[in-house]
Amino acid sequence: MELTLWMQWYQLILEDFGFKRDDDELSAEILNNILDDVGSITPQDIDIKDKVIVFGAGPSLKPNLADLKKMDLDGFTLIAADGSTTALLEDGIVPDIVVTDLDGRMNDIITANQQGALMVVHAHGNNREQVEKYTPQLVNIMGTTQSKPLASVYNFGGFTDGDRCVFLAMALGAQVIVLSGMDFGKTVTHYSRPDQEDGPADSVKEKKLKWAKKLVEWAVANTQVQFLNISSGEGVLGVKTLNPADLSRW
């Protein structure tokens, strides 16, 4: 998504949630300063395959993984949204890239990083303390923001960890994007909220998921990327839902 267009989405999101752009930009500046000290990677440093699987932390994630771990996934780049990293590691799968605003189970995110996963760390107004605490513990990091990009902090579009994975994959040149665990429903798993049991989404989380779905549906309708869905939650307009086993022919 072009930055000028994303900023129109961003303004609507700020107004809907009552977030302050200044808070986002301050957090991004802190992240940028840390990356200047510890070093960072750029989009040009990241090679992805034409086919990408994006893992959200929805209820269908674990059933999807039960099928996927039996398959040869070498033909796909695996991008995990934050807390879904824990579920992947439980099934012996290390994602290639983790997109995180640092509110997943951080021990698992750090473990994935130590095992080779690249980190795309997102700064927003509500995670300043996490940015300061955890970013220096990571390696092979690229920073992102939902506001003004900076020298070491990029803006590819996207609001939640899941849809930011999608926009990142598009920016890096993916031709096929498979959605897994991207349910967009009203149930939140403990992978998404590590301090809670699986249960109904609160009103803020439900609203975030609605925005995430809108953004993914925009991507489906406005790009040449082919989207496939193996999630069992709410469907995404214009995207065919497949059984995970059918991915072998893609």
Coordinates of C-alpha atoms in Angstrom, one line a residue:
M1 CA 0.0 0.0 0.0
E2 CA 1.3 3.4 -0.9
L3 CA 2.1 5.5 2.1
T4 CA -0.3 8.4 1.2
L5 CA -3.2 5.9 1.0
W6 CA -2.2 4.2 4.2
M7 CA -2.2 7.5 6.0
Q8 CA -5.9 7.9 5.1
W9 CA -6.6 4.5 6.7
Y10 CA -4.5 5.5 9.6
Q11 CA -6.4 8.7 10.3
L12 CA -9.7 6.8 10.3
I13 CA -8.2 4.3 12.8
L14 CA -6.9 7.0 15.1
E15 CA -10.3 8.6 15.1
D16 CA -12.1 5.3 15.7
F17 CA -10.0 4.2 18.6
G18 CA -9.1 7.6 20.0
F19 CA -5.4 6.9 19.7
K20 CA -2.9 9.8 19.5
R21 CA -0.5 10.0 16.6
D22 CA 2.1 11.8 18.8
D23 CA 2.2 8.7 21.0
D24 CA 2.9 6.4 18.0
E25 CA 5.6 8.7 16.7
L26 CA 7.3 9.0 20.0
S27 CA 7.5 5.2 20.3
A28 CA 8.8 5.0 16.7
E29 CA 11.5 7.5 17.5
I30 CA 12.5 5.4 20.5
L31 CA 12.7 2.2 18.4
N32 CA 14.6 4.1 15.7
N33 CA 17.2 5.2 18.3
I34 CA 17.6 1.7 19.6
L35 CA 18.1 0.3 16.2
D36 CA 20.7 3.0 15.4
D37 CA 22.6 1.6 18.4
V38 CA 22.1 -2.2 18.0
G39 CA 21.9 -2.3 14.2
S40 CA 19.0 -3.3 11.9
I41 CA 18.2 -4.9 8.6
T42 CA 16.4 -3.3 5.7
P43 CA 13.8 -4.7 3.3
Q44 CA 16.6 -5.4 0.8
D45 CA 18.2 -7.7 3.3
I46 CA 15.1 -10.0 3.4
D47 CA 14.7 -12.6 0.7
I48 CA 11.3 -14.3 0.6
K49 CA 9.9 -17.0 -1.6
D50 CA 7.1 -16.3 -4.0
K51 CA 4.7 -18.2 -1.8
V52 CA 4.1 -17.1 1.8
I53 CA 2.0 -18.4 4.7
V54 CA 0.9 -15.8 7.2
F55 CA 0.0 -17.2 10.6
G56 CA -2.5 -15.4 12.8
A57 CA -3.3 -16.4 16.4
G58 CA -6.9 -17.3 15.8
P59 CA -8.7 -20.5 16.9
S60 CA -8.0 -22.3 13.6
L61 CA -4.3 -22.0 13.9
K62 CA -3.6 -25.2 15.8
P63 CA -5.9 -27.4 13.6
N64 CA -4.1 -25.8 10.6
L65 CA -0.7 -26.6 12.1
A66 CA -1.7 -30.2 12.7
D67 CA -2.0 -30.6 8.9
L68 CA 0.8 -28.3 7.9
K69 CA 3.5 -29.9 10.0
K70 CA 3.0 -33.1 8.0
M71 CA 3.7 -31.3 4.8
D72 CA 6.9 -30.1 3.1
L73 CA 6.8 -26.3 3.7
D74 CA 10.2 -25.6 2.1
G75 CA 8.5 -23.9 -0.8
F76 CA 6.9 -21.3 1.5
T77 CA 8.2 -18.3 3.5
L78 CA 6.5 -18.6 7.0
I79 CA 5.6 -15.3 8.6
A80 CA 4.2 -15.4 12.1
A81 CA 2.1 -12.7 13.7
D82 CA 3.4 -12.2 17.2
G83 CA 1.7 -14.8 19.5
S84 CA 1.3 -17.3 16.8
T85 CA 5.0 -17.9 17.2
T86 CA 4.3 -19.9 20.3
A87 CA 2.0 -22.2 18.5
L88 CA 4.4 -22.8 15.7
L89 CA 7.3 -23.6 18.1
E90 CA 5.0 -26.1 19.9
D91 CA 4.7 -28.0 16.7
G92 CA 8.4 -27.8 15.9
I93 CA 8.1 -25.1 13.2
V94 CA 10.4 -22.1 13.3
P95 CA 9.0 -19.1 11.3
D96 CA 11.2 -17.3 8.9
I97 CA 9.9 -13.9 10.0
V98 CA 8.1 -12.8 13.2
V99 CA 6.0 -9.6 13.0
T100 CA 5.5 -8.4 16.6
D101 CA 4.5 -5.5 18.7
L102 CA 6.1 -7.4 21.6
D103 CA 2.9 -8.5 23.5
G104 CA 3.1 -12.2 22.7
R105 CA 5.0 -14.7 24.8
M106 CA 8.3 -13.0 24.6
N107 CA 10.4 -16.1 25.7
D108 CA 9.1 -17.9 22.6
I109 CA 9.7 -14.9 20.3
I110 CA 13.2 -14.6 21.6
T111 CA 13.7 -18.3 21.1
A112 CA 12.5 -18.1 17.5
N113 CA 14.9 -15.2 16.9
Q114 CA 17.8 -17.3 18.3
Q115 CA 16.8 -20.1 16.0
G116 CA 17.0 -17.9 12.9
A117 CA 13.7 -16.0 12.6
L118 CA 14.0 -12.4 11.5
M119 CA 12.2 -9.9 13.7
V120 CA 9.9 -7.1 12.4
V121 CA 9.3 -5.1 15.6
H122 CA 6.4 -2.6 15.5
A123 CA 6.3 0.5 17.7
H124 CA 3.0 2.1 18.6
G125 CA 1.8 4.4 21.4
N126 CA 1.0 1.6 23.8
N127 CA 4.2 -0.5 23.7
R128 CA 7.0 2.0 24.5
E129 CA 8.2 0.0 27.5
Q130 CA 8.3 -3.2 25.6
V131 CA 10.2 -1.6 22.8
E132 CA 12.8 -0.3 25.3
K133 CA 13.0 -3.6 27.2
Y134 CA 13.0 -6.3 24.4
T135 CA 14.4 -4.7 21.3
P136 CA 18.0 -4.8 22.6
Q137 CA 17.6 -8.5 23.3
L138 CA 16.9 -9.3 19.6
V139 CA 19.0 -9.6 16.5
N140 CA 18.3 -9.3 12.8
I141 CA 15.6 -6.7 13.4
M142 CA 13.7 -4.4 11.2
G143 CA 11.5 -1.7 12.7
T144 CA 8.0 -0.6 11.6
T145 CA 5.5 2.1 12.5
Q146 CA 1.9 2.9 11.6
S147 CA 2.8 6.6 11.4
K148 CA 5.7 8.6 9.8
P149 CA 8.6 6.3 8.7
L150 CA 12.1 7.0 10.0
A151 CA 15.6 6.0 8.9
S152 CA 15.4 2.5 10.5
V153 CA 11.7 2.3 10.9
Y154 CA 9.5 1.5 7.9
N155 CA 5.8 1.8 7.2
F156 CA 4.4 -0.9 4.8
G157 CA 0.8 -0.3 5.9
G158 CA -1.3 -2.4 8.3
F159 CA -2.7 -2.1 11.8
T160 CA -2.7 -5.4 13.7
D161 CA 0.2 -7.9 13.7
G162 CA -1.8 -10.2 11.3
D163 CA -2.6 -7.7 8.6
R164 CA 0.9 -6.1 8.9
C165 CA 2.2 -9.6 8.0
V166 CA 0.2 -9.5 4.8
F167 CA 1.3 -6.0 3.8
L168 CA 4.9 -6.9 4.6
A169 CA 4.7 -10.0 2.4
M170 CA 3.3 -7.9 -0.4
A171 CA 6.0 -5.3 0.0
L172 CA 8.7 -8.0 -0.2
G173 CA 7.3 -9.4 -3.4
A174 CA 5.1 -12.3 -2.5
Q175 CA 3.0 -13.7 -5.3
V176 CA 0.8 -16.1 -3.3
I177 CA -0.2 -15.4 0.3
V178 CA -1.9 -18.2 2.3
L179 CA -3.9 -17.1 5.4
S180 CA -3.7 -19.5 8.4
G181 CA -5.2 -18.8 11.8
M182 CA -6.5 -15.5 10.4
D183 CA -10.1 -16.0 11.7
F184 CA -11.3 -12.4 12.3
G185 CA -14.0 -13.8 14.6
K186 CA -15.1 -13.1 18.2
T187 CA -12.9 -15.7 19.9
V188 CA -9.4 -14.7 21.2
T189 CA -6.9 -17.5 22.0
H190 CA -4.2 -17.6 24.6
Y191 CA -1.7 -17.3 21.8
S192 CA -3.1 -13.8 21.0
R193 CA -3.4 -12.8 24.7
P194 CA -0.9 -14.9 26.7
D195 CA -2.3 -13.7 30.0
Q196 CA -5.8 -14.9 29.3
E197 CA -7.6 -18.1 28.6
D198 CA -9.4 -18.7 25.2
G199 CA -12.6 -16.8 25.2
P200 CA -14.7 -14.0 23.7
A201 CA -12.9 -10.9 22.4
D202 CA -13.5 -7.7 24.3
S203 CA -14.9 -4.8 22.4
V204 CA -11.5 -3.3 21.6
K205 CA -10.1 -6.6 20.3
E206 CA -13.2 -7.2 18.3
K207 CA -12.9 -3.8 16.7
K208 CA -9.3 -4.4 15.9
L209 CA -10.1 -7.6 14.1
K210 CA -12.8 -5.9 12.1
W211 CA -10.2 -3.3 10.9
A212 CA -7.7 -6.2 10.2
K213 CA -10.3 -7.9 8.0
K214 CA -11.1 -4.7 6.1
L215 CA -7.4 -4.1 5.4
V216 CA -6.8 -7.7 4.2
E217 CA -9.9 -7.4 2.0
W218 CA -8.5 -4.2 0.5
A219 CA -5.3 -6.0 -0.3
V220 CA -7.2 -8.8 -2.0
A221 CA -9.2 -6.5 -4.1
N222 CA -6.5 -4.0 -5.0
T223 CA -3.3 -6.1 -5.7
Q224 CA -2.3 -8.8 -8.1
V225 CA -1.3 -11.1 -5.3
Q226 CA -3.2 -14.4 -5.2
F227 CA -4.7 -15.1 -1.7
L228 CA -5.7 -18.4 -0.4
N229 CA -7.3 -19.1 3.0
I230 CA -6.9 -22.2 5.1
S231 CA -8.5 -20.6 8.2
S232 CA -11.9 -21.8 9.4
G233 CA -13.1 -18.5 10.8
E234 CA -14.9 -15.7 9.0
G235 CA -14.2 -15.8 5.3
V236 CA -12.3 -13.1 3.5
L237 CA -14.1 -11.6 0.5
G238 CA -12.7 -12.7 -2.7
V239 CA -10.5 -15.4 -1.2
K240 CA -11.0 -19.2 -1.7
T241 CA -10.9 -21.3 1.4
L242 CA -8.9 -24.5 1.0
N243 CA -8.2 -27.6 3.1
P244 CA -4.5 -27.3 4.2
A245 CA -3.7 -30.5 2.4
D246 CA -4.7 -28.9 -0.9
L247 CA -1.7 -26.5 -0.6
S248 CA 0.6 -29.2 -1.9
R249 CA -0.7 -28.5 -5.5
W250 CA 0.1 -24.8 -5.2

